[in-house]
Coordinates of C-alpha atoms in Angstrom, one line a residue:
M1 CA -45.6 -27.9 34.6
S2 CA -43.2 -25.1 35.8
L3 CA -39.4 -25.4 35.4
S4 CA -38.9 -25.5 39.2
A5 CA -41.5 -28.3 39.5
A6 CA -39.9 -30.3 36.7
E7 CA -36.4 -29.9 38.3
E8 CA -37.9 -31.1 41.6
E9 CA -39.4 -34.1 39.9
S10 CA -36.2 -34.9 38.0
A11 CA -34.2 -34.8 41.3
E12 CA -36.5 -37.5 42.7
E13 CA -36.1 -39.8 39.7
E14 CA -32.9 -41.6 39.0
I15 CA -31.5 -41.6 35.4
H16 CA -30.3 -45.2 34.7
I17 CA -27.3 -44.7 32.5
P18 CA -26.0 -47.9 30.8
A19 CA -23.2 -49.5 32.9
D20 CA -19.6 -49.2 31.7
I21 CA -18.3 -52.2 29.9
E22 CA -15.2 -53.5 31.7
W23 CA -12.1 -55.2 30.1
K24 CA -13.1 -58.7 31.3
M25 CA -16.5 -58.3 29.5
L26 CA -14.9 -57.8 26.1
D27 CA -14.2 -60.3 23.3
K28 CA -10.6 -59.3 22.7
S29 CA -10.2 -60.5 19.1
K30 CA -13.4 -58.8 18.1
F31 CA -12.4 -55.7 20.0
F32 CA -9.0 -55.3 18.3
F33 CA -10.2 -56.3 14.8
L34 CA -13.2 -54.0 14.7
G35 CA -11.2 -51.3 16.5
A36 CA -8.5 -51.3 13.7
A37 CA -11.2 -50.9 11.0
L38 CA -13.2 -48.2 12.8
F39 CA -10.3 -46.1 13.9
S40 CA -8.6 -46.3 10.5
G41 CA -11.6 -44.6 9.0
V42 CA -11.7 -42.0 11.7
S43 CA -8.0 -41.2 11.2
A44 CA -8.4 -40.8 7.5
A45 CA -11.2 -38.3 8.0
L46 CA -9.3 -36.2 10.5
Y47 CA -5.8 -36.4 9.0
P48 CA -6.0 -33.2 6.9
M49 CA -6.5 -31.1 10.1
V50 CA -3.3 -32.7 11.6
V51 CA -1.3 -31.7 8.4
L52 CA -2.6 -28.1 8.6
K53 CA -1.7 -27.9 12.3
T54 CA 1.8 -29.3 11.7
R55 CA 2.5 -27.0 8.8
Q56 CA 1.5 -24.0 10.9
Q57 CA 3.7 -25.1 13.8
V58 CA 6.9 -25.4 11.7
S59 CA 6.2 -22.2 9.7
Q60 CA 8.6 -19.4 10.6
S61 CA 5.9 -16.8 10.1
S62 CA 2.3 -16.6 11.2
V63 CA 0.0 -17.9 8.5
S64 CA -3.7 -18.5 8.9
C65 CA -5.2 -22.0 8.7
V66 CA -7.2 -21.1 5.6
R67 CA -4.2 -19.7 3.7
T68 CA -2.2 -22.7 4.6
G69 CA -4.9 -25.0 3.3
V70 CA -5.4 -23.0 0.1
W71 CA -1.6 -23.0 -0.5
I72 CA -1.4 -26.8 -0.1
M73 CA -4.4 -27.4 -2.4
R74 CA -3.0 -25.0 -5.1
Y75 CA 0.6 -26.3 -5.2
E76 CA 0.3 -29.9 -3.9
G77 CA -3.3 -30.9 -4.5
L78 CA -5.4 -33.2 -2.2
R79 CA -2.3 -35.4 -1.9
G80 CA -0.6 -32.7 0.1
L81 CA -3.3 -33.0 2.8
Y82 CA -2.5 -36.7 3.1
R83 CA 1.3 -36.6 3.1
G84 CA 2.6 -39.3 5.5
F85 CA -0.8 -40.9 5.9
G86 CA 0.3 -44.4 5.0
T87 CA 3.1 -44.3 7.5
S88 CA 0.8 -42.8 10.2
L89 CA -1.9 -45.4 9.6
T90 CA 0.6 -48.3 9.7
G91 CA 1.8 -47.1 13.1
T92 CA -1.5 -46.0 14.4
I93 CA -3.0 -49.5 14.4
P94 CA -0.4 -51.1 16.8
A95 CA -0.2 -47.9 18.9
R96 CA -4.0 -47.8 19.2
A97 CA -4.0 -51.4 20.3
V98 CA -1.4 -50.8 23.0
Y99 CA -3.3 -47.6 24.1
M100 CA -6.7 -49.4 24.4
T101 CA -5.2 -52.3 26.3
A102 CA -3.4 -50.2 28.8
L103 CA -6.4 -47.9 29.1
E104 CA -8.9 -50.7 29.9
V105 CA -6.7 -52.8 32.1
T106 CA -5.6 -49.8 34.2
K107 CA -9.1 -48.4 34.5
S108 CA -10.4 -51.8 35.7
N109 CA -7.7 -52.4 38.2
V110 CA -7.5 -48.9 39.6
G111 CA -11.3 -48.7 39.8
T112 CA -11.5 -51.9 41.8
T113 CA -8.8 -50.7 44.2
A114 CA -10.4 -47.3 44.6
T115 CA -13.8 -48.9 45.4
R116 CA -12.2 -51.2 48.0
L117 CA -10.7 -48.1 49.6
G118 CA -14.2 -46.7 50.1
L119 CA -14.0 -43.8 47.8
P120 CA -17.4 -42.4 46.5
E121 CA -18.4 -43.5 43.0
P122 CA -17.7 -40.2 41.3
S123 CA -14.2 -40.1 42.7
V124 CA -13.6 -43.7 41.7
A125 CA -14.6 -42.9 38.1
A126 CA -12.3 -39.7 38.0
V127 CA -9.3 -41.4 39.6
A128 CA -9.6 -44.6 37.5
N129 CA -10.0 -42.6 34.2
A130 CA -7.1 -40.3 35.0
A131 CA -4.8 -43.2 35.9
A132 CA -5.9 -45.1 32.8
G133 CA -5.3 -42.1 30.5
L134 CA -1.8 -41.5 32.0
S135 CA -0.7 -45.1 31.6
A136 CA -2.2 -45.5 28.1
A137 CA -0.5 -42.4 26.8
M138 CA 2.9 -43.5 28.2
A139 CA 2.6 -47.0 26.7
A140 CA 1.4 -45.9 23.3
Q141 CA 4.2 -43.3 22.9
V142 CA 6.8 -46.1 22.8
V143 CA 5.2 -47.1 19.5
W144 CA 3.9 -43.8 18.3
T145 CA 6.9 -41.5 18.6
P146 CA 8.9 -43.0 15.7
V147 CA 5.8 -43.0 13.6
D148 CA 5.1 -39.4 14.6
V149 CA 8.7 -38.3 13.7
I150 CA 8.5 -40.0 10.2
S151 CA 5.0 -38.9 9.3
Q152 CA 5.6 -35.3 10.4
R153 CA 8.8 -35.1 8.3
L154 CA 6.6 -36.3 5.3
M155 CA 3.8 -33.8 6.1
T156 CA 6.1 -30.8 6.1
Q157 CA 8.5 -31.5 3.3
G158 CA 6.2 -30.0 0.7
S159 CA 6.3 -26.6 2.5
G160 CA 10.0 -26.1 2.1
G161 CA 10.6 -26.9 -1.6
G162 CA 11.7 -30.3 -3.0
C163 CA 10.8 -33.6 -1.4
K164 CA 13.6 -35.0 0.7
Y165 CA 12.0 -38.3 1.4
A166 CA 10.4 -40.6 -1.2
S167 CA 8.3 -42.6 1.3
G168 CA 8.0 -43.5 4.9
V169 CA 10.5 -46.4 4.4
D170 CA 13.0 -44.0 2.8
A171 CA 12.5 -41.5 5.7
F172 CA 13.0 -44.3 8.3
G173 CA 16.3 -45.3 6.6
K174 CA 17.7 -41.8 6.3
I175 CA 16.8 -40.8 9.9
L176 CA 18.3 -44.1 11.2
R177 CA 21.6 -43.5 9.2
T178 CA 22.0 -39.9 10.3
D179 CA 20.7 -39.9 13.8
G180 CA 20.5 -43.6 14.8
V181 CA 17.6 -44.9 17.0
R182 CA 17.8 -41.6 18.9
G183 CA 16.6 -39.8 15.8
L184 CA 13.4 -41.9 15.7
Y185 CA 12.7 -41.0 19.3
R186 CA 13.4 -37.2 19.1
G187 CA 10.9 -35.4 21.3
F188 CA 10.0 -38.6 23.2
G189 CA 10.5 -36.9 26.6
I190 CA 8.4 -33.9 25.6
S191 CA 5.8 -36.2 24.0
I192 CA 5.4 -37.9 27.4
L193 CA 5.2 -34.5 29.1
T194 CA 2.5 -33.4 26.5
Y195 CA 0.4 -36.5 26.1
A196 CA 0.5 -38.3 29.5
P197 CA -0.8 -35.4 31.6
S198 CA -3.1 -34.3 28.8
N199 CA -4.6 -37.8 28.6
A200 CA -5.0 -38.0 32.4
V201 CA -6.8 -34.6 32.4
W202 CA -8.9 -35.5 29.4
W203 CA -10.2 -38.8 30.7
A204 CA -10.8 -37.4 34.2
S205 CA -12.5 -34.3 32.6
Y206 CA -14.6 -36.6 30.4
S207 CA -15.8 -38.6 33.3
M208 CA -16.8 -35.4 35.3
A209 CA -18.2 -33.7 32.2
Q210 CA -20.6 -36.6 31.6
R211 CA -22.0 -36.1 35.1
V212 CA -22.4 -32.4 34.6
V213 CA -24.2 -32.9 31.2
W214 CA -26.4 -35.6 32.6
N215 CA -27.4 -33.4 35.5
G216 CA -28.1 -30.6 33.1
V217 CA -30.4 -32.6 30.8
G218 CA -32.0 -34.6 33.6
C219 CA -35.0 -32.3 33.7
M220 CA -35.4 -32.4 29.9
L221 CA -35.3 -36.2 29.9
C222 CA -38.1 -36.3 32.5
R223 CA -40.3 -34.0 30.5
S224 CA -39.6 -35.7 27.1
G225 CA -41.0 -39.1 28.3
E226 CA -38.0 -41.3 28.1
E227 CA -38.4 -45.0 28.8
R228 CA -39.2 -45.7 32.4
V229 CA -37.9 -48.7 34.2
E230 CA -39.6 -50.8 36.8
N231 CA -38.4 -48.9 39.9
G232 CA -39.7 -45.6 38.5
G233 CA -36.4 -44.3 37.2
L234 CA -35.6 -43.2 33.6
R235 CA -33.5 -45.0 31.0
P236 CA -32.2 -42.7 28.2
D237 CA -32.2 -44.1 24.7
A238 CA -29.0 -44.8 22.7
K239 CA -29.1 -41.5 20.9
A240 CA -29.2 -39.6 24.2
V241 CA -26.3 -41.5 25.6
M242 CA -24.2 -40.9 22.4
A243 CA -25.1 -37.2 22.4
V244 CA -24.0 -36.8 26.1
Q245 CA -20.8 -38.7 25.4
G246 CA -20.0 -36.6 22.3
V247 CA -20.6 -33.3 24.1
S248 CA -18.6 -34.3 27.1
A249 CA -15.7 -35.5 24.9
A250 CA -15.7 -32.2 22.9
M251 CA -15.6 -30.2 26.2
A252 CA -12.6 -32.2 27.5
G253 CA -10.8 -32.1 24.1
G254 CA -11.0 -28.3 23.8
V255 CA -9.6 -27.8 27.3
S256 CA -6.8 -30.3 26.8
A257 CA -5.8 -28.7 23.4
L258 CA -5.6 -25.2 25.0
I259 CA -3.5 -26.3 28.0
T260 CA -1.0 -28.5 26.1
M261 CA -0.6 -26.4 22.8
P262 CA 2.8 -24.8 23.6
L263 CA 4.4 -28.2 24.4
D264 CA 2.9 -29.7 21.3
T265 CA 4.4 -26.9 19.1
I266 CA 7.8 -27.4 20.6
K267 CA 7.6 -31.2 20.3
T268 CA 6.6 -30.8 16.6
R269 CA 9.6 -28.5 15.9
L270 CA 12.0 -30.9 17.6
Q271 CA 10.7 -33.8 15.6
V272 CA 10.6 -32.1 12.2
L273 CA 13.9 -30.2 12.2
D274 CA 16.9 -32.2 11.0
G275 CA 19.2 -33.8 13.5
E276 CA 22.9 -34.5 13.1
E277 CA 23.2 -34.0 9.4
N278 CA 26.3 -32.3 7.7
G279 CA 28.0 -32.3 11.1
R280 CA 25.3 -30.0 12.6
K281 CA 23.6 -31.0 15.9
G282 CA 19.8 -30.7 16.1
P283 CA 18.3 -28.0 18.3
S284 CA 17.7 -28.5 22.0
F285 CA 14.5 -27.9 23.8
W286 CA 15.5 -24.4 25.0
Q287 CA 17.0 -23.5 21.6
T288 CA 13.6 -24.4 20.0
V289 CA 11.7 -22.2 22.6
R290 CA 14.0 -19.2 22.0
S291 CA 13.7 -19.6 18.2
L292 CA 9.9 -19.6 18.5
V293 CA 9.9 -16.5 20.8
R294 CA 12.2 -14.7 18.4
E295 CA 9.9 -15.5 15.4
G296 CA 6.6 -14.2 17.0
G297 CA 6.8 -13.8 20.8
W298 CA 5.1 -16.3 23.1
T299 CA 2.0 -16.4 20.8
A300 CA 4.2 -18.3 18.3
C301 CA 3.8 -21.3 20.6
Y302 CA 0.1 -21.2 19.8
R303 CA 0.5 -21.4 16.0
G304 CA -2.0 -24.0 14.7
L305 CA -4.2 -23.6 17.8
G306 CA -7.4 -23.4 15.7
P307 CA -6.8 -26.6 13.7
R308 CA -5.6 -28.4 16.9
C309 CA -8.6 -27.3 19.0
A310 CA -10.9 -28.3 16.1
S311 CA -9.0 -31.5 15.5
M312 CA -9.0 -32.5 19.2
S313 CA -12.6 -31.6 19.8
V314 CA -13.9 -33.3 16.6
S315 CA -11.4 -36.2 17.2
A316 CA -12.4 -36.6 20.8
T317 CA -16.1 -36.6 20.0
T318 CA -15.7 -39.0 17.1
M319 CA -13.2 -41.2 18.9
I320 CA -15.2 -41.6 22.1
T321 CA -18.5 -42.3 20.4
T322 CA -16.7 -44.8 18.1
Y323 CA -14.9 -46.3 21.1
E324 CA -18.0 -46.7 23.2
F325 CA -19.8 -48.2 20.2
L326 CA -16.8 -50.6 19.6
K327 CA -17.0 -51.7 23.3
R328 CA -20.7 -52.5 22.9
L329 CA -20.2 -54.4 19.7
S330 CA -17.3 -56.4 21.3
A331 CA -19.1 -57.2 24.6
K332 CA -19.4 -61.0 25.2
N333 CA -22.9 -60.9 26.6
Q334 CA -24.9 -58.3 24.6
G335 CA -28.1 -59.0 26.5
A336 CA -26.6 -58.0 29.9
L337 CA -25.9 -54.4 28.6
T338 CA -29.5 -53.2 28.6

């Protein structure tokens, strides 16, 4: 069969992708319990890349990711790649729960409203996913910002000499004494500016990327003899669905990392640098930008881009496949999903 003939055949046959699992279809206790376990494992695997990215962002000179990693392993050992992990994990569990709840509730409600307004199905998916990503990021940052501030302080203290904080609890107490609650929320505004639009773009891009990838492999699925359903369409197997989800997530993650990198670098600098200690006031947003530009021009805002792109792409692929798997495990009626 020629390629054109196969494409023509695939255009006539519908690919039956498994339906999305909505919030009302989930066993909530199972969803949160399994989610905490699964995402804790994922966070542990990806944490070293976050440490490398953070060290590069606060460095006053341009140092490659490889050299940073070698330096940490030589002088701090494997422990250096997991500085602040306990604090990060403790905060990640409630932050992730808030994120997933806001994501699913918003997606379900906005999707229902958009459908009633008569929008086409692709537009409904993109709008619902964008709104869900935006609201989830904003809700999660209320929990995540203090955790981020503390864990990043712990991540970077090995790069500047002696250890200033003995633990996450010690860092929490010292920041609270010197800066108050405001110190724990340093960079909150720019975190919202970084993560809220990024999440909206990511989830909308993920929704559209899935359609693009499915259209691209439709011909291949037809020729490979996937399972056929009663009405003559095709039902891809679980491996094909996970592969498409993973590729779509990686595409969306790479684009989001590139677009939001400068804001992420500035945010990290603001959160890591000391606040009002010894009578000195912490740097402002524009002071941080000027400092970065003096150190290495505008390209300094992209320090840590390699680890961040890798981290976000791998994280996005791992997280979305884990998340979709979690939803299927937590569905109340497993038989209705096939």
